[in-house]
N, CA, C and O atoms as a DFTB+ gen file, in Angstrom:
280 C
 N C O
     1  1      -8.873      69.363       4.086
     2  2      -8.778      68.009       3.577
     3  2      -9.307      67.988       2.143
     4  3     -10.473      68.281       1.880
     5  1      -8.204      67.552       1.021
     6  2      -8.912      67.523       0.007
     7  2     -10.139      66.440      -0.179
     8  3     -10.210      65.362       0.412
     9  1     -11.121      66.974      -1.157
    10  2     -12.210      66.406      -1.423
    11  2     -12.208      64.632      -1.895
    12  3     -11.178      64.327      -2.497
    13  1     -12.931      63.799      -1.752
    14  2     -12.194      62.543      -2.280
    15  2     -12.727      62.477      -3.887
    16  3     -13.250      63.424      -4.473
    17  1     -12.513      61.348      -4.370
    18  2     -12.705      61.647      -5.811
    19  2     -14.403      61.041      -6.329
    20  3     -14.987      59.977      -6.122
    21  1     -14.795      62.333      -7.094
    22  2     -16.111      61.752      -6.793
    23  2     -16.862      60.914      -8.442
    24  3     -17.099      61.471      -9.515
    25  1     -17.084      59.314      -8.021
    26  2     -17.369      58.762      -9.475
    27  2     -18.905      59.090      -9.751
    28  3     -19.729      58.921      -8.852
    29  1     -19.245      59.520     -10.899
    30  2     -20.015      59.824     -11.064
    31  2     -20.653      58.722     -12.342
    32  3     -21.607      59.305     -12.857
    33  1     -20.480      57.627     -12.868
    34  2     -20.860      56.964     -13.897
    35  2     -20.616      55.252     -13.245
    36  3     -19.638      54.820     -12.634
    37  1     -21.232      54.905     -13.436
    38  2     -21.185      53.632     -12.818
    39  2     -21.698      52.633     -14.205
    40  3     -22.409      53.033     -15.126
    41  1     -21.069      51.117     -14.040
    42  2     -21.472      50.841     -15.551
    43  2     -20.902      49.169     -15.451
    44  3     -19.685      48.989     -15.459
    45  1     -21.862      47.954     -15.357
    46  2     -21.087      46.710     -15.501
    47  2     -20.166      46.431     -16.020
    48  3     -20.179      46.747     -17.210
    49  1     -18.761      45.658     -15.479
    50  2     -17.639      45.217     -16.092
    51  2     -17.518      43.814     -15.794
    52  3     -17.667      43.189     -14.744
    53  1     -17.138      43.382     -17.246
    54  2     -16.939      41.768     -17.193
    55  2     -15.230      41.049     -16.901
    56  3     -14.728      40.821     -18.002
    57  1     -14.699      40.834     -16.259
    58  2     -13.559      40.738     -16.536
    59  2     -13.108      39.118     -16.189
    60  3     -13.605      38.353     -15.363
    61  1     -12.119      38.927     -17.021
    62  2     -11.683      37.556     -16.897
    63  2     -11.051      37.410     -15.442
    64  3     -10.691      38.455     -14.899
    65  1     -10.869      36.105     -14.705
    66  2     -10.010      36.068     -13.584
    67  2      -8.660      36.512     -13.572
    68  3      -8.409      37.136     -12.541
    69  1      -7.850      36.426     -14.238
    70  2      -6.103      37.226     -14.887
    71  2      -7.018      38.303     -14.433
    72  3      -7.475      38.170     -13.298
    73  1      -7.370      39.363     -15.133
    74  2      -7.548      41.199     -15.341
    75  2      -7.828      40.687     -13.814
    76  3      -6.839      40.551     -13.094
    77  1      -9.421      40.329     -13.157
    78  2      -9.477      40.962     -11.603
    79  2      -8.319      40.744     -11.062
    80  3      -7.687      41.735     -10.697
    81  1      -7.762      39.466     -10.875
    82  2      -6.590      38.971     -10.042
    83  2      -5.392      40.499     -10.478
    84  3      -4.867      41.218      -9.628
    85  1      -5.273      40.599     -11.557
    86  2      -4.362      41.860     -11.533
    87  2      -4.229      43.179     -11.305
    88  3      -3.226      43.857     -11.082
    89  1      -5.737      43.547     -11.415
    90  2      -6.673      44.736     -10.960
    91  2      -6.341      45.274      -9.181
    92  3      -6.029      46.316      -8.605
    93  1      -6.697      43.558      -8.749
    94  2      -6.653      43.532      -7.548
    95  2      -5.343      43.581      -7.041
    96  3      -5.419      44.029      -5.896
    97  1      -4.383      43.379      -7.289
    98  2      -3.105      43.350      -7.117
    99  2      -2.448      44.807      -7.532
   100  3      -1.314      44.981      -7.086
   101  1      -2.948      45.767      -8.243
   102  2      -2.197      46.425      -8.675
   103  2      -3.217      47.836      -7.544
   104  3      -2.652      48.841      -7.114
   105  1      -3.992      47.674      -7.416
   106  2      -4.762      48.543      -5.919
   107  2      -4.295      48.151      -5.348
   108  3      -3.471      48.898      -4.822
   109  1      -4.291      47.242      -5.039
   110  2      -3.456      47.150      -3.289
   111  2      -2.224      47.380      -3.042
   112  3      -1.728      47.472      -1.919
   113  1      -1.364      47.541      -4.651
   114  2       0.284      48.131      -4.343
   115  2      -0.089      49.418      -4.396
   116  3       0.451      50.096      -3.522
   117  1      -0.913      50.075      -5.200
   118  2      -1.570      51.647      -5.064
   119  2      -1.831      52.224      -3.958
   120  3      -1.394      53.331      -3.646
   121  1      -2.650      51.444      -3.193
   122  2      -2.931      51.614      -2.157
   123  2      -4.820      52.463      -2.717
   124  3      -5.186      53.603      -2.432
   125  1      -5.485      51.587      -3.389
   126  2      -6.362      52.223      -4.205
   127  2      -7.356      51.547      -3.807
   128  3      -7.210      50.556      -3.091
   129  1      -8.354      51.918      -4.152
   130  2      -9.818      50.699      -4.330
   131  2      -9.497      50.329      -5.481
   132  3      -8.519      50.758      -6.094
   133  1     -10.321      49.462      -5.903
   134  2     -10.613      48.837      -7.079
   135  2     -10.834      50.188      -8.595
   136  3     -10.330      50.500      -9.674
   137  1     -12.142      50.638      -7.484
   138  2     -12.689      51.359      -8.546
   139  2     -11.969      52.769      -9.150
   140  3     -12.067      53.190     -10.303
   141  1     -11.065      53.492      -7.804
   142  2     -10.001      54.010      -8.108
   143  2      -9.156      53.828      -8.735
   144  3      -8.757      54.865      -9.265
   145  1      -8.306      52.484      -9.125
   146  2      -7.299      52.063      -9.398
   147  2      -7.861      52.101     -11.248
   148  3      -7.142      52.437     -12.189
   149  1      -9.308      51.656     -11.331
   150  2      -9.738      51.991     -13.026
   151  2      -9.618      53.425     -13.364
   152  3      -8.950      53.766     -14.340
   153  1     -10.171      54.207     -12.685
   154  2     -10.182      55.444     -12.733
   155  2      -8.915      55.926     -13.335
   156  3      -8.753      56.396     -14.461
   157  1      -7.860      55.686     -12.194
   158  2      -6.699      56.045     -12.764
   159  2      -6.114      55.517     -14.013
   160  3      -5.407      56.256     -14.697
   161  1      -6.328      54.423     -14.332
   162  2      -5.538      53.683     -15.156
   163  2      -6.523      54.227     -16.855
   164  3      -6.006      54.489     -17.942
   165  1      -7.723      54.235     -16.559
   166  2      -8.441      54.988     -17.698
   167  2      -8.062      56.699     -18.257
   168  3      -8.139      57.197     -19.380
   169  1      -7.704      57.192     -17.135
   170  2      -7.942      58.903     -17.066
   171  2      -6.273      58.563     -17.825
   172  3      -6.106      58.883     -19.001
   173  1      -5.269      57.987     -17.128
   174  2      -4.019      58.124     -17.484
   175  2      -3.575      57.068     -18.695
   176  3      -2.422      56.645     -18.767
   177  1      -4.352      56.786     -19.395
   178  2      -4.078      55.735     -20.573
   179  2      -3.250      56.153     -21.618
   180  3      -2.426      55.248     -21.755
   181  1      -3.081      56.822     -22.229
   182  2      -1.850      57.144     -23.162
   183  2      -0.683      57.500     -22.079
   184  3       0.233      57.649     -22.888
   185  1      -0.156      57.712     -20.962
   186  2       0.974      57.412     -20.176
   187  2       1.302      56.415     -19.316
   188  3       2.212      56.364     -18.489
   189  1       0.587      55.747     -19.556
   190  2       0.298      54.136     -18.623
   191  2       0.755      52.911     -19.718
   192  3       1.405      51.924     -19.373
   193  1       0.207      53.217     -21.335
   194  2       0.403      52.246     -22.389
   195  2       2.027      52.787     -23.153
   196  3       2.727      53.798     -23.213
   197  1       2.020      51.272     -23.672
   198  2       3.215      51.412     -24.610
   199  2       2.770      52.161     -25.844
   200  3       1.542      52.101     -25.893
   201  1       3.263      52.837     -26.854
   202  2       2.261      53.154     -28.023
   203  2       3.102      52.571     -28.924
   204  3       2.721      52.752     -30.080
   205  1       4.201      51.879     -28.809
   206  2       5.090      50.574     -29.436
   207  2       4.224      49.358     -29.410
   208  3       4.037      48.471     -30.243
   209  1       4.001      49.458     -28.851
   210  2       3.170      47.816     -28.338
   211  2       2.169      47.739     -28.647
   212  3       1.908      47.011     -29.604
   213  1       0.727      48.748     -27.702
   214  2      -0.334      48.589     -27.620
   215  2      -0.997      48.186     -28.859
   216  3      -2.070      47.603     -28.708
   217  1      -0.518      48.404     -30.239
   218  2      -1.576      47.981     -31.452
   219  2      -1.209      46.458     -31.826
   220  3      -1.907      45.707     -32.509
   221  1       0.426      46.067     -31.047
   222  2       0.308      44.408     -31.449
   223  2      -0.346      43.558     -30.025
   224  3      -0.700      42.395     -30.214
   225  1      -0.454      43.983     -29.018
   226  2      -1.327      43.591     -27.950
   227  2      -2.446      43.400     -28.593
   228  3      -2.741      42.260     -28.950
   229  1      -3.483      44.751     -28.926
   230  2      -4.663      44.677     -29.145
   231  2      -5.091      43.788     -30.254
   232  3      -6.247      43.367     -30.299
   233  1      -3.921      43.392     -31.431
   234  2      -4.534      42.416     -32.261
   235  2      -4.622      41.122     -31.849
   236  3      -5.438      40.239     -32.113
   237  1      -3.480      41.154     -31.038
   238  2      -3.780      39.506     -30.566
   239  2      -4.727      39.052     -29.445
   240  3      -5.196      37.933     -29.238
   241  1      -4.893      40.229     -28.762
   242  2      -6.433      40.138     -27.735
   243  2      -7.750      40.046     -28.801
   244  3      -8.703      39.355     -28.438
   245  1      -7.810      40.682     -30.012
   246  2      -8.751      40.584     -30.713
   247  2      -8.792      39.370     -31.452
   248  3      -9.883      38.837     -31.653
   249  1      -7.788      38.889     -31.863
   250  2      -8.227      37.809     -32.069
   251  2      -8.448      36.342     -31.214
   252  3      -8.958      35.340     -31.714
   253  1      -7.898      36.458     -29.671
   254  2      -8.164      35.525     -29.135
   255  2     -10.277      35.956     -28.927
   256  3     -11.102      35.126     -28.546
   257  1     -10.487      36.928     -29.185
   258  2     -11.682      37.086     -28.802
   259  2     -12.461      36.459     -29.860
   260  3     -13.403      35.690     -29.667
   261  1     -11.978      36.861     -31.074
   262  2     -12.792      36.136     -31.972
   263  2     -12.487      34.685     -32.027
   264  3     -13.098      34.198     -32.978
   265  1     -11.810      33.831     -31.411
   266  2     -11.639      32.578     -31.437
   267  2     -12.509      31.695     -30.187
   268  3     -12.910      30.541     -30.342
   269  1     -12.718      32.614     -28.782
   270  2     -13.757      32.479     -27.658
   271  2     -14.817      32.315     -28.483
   272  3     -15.193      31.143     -28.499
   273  1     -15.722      33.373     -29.484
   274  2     -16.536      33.225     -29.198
   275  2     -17.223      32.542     -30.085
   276  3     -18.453      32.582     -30.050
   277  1     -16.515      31.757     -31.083
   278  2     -16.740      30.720     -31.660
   279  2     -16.605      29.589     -31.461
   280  3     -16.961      28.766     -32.304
């Protein structure tokens, strides 16, 4: 039986209701935990992201951030 996967770093995450609600939704089509389902989605991030996209995503997440927290 292979070994299961072992996390070794543990570390608070804040996430808006959207990200859990989608987090959670996207493990349970995985068939993942939670904490698995980051795992994967971190370890596999340049084949998971657009690299078309991801830099006009990230500006407009950055700036809704800077508009929160003012």
């Amino acid at each position: 039986m292979p070994k299961r996967l072992r996390l070794t770093r543990r570390f608070p995450v804040a996430l808006t209701e959207t990200a859990y609600r989608t987090l959670r939704r996207f493990s349970a089509e995985a068939g993942l935990s939670q904490d698995e389902a980051l795992v994967f989605l971190l370890e596999n991030f340049n084949s998971v992201t657009d690299e078309e996209t991801l830099p006009h995503r990230l500006r407009l997440f950055q700036a809704e951030l800077a508009s929160r927290k003012s």
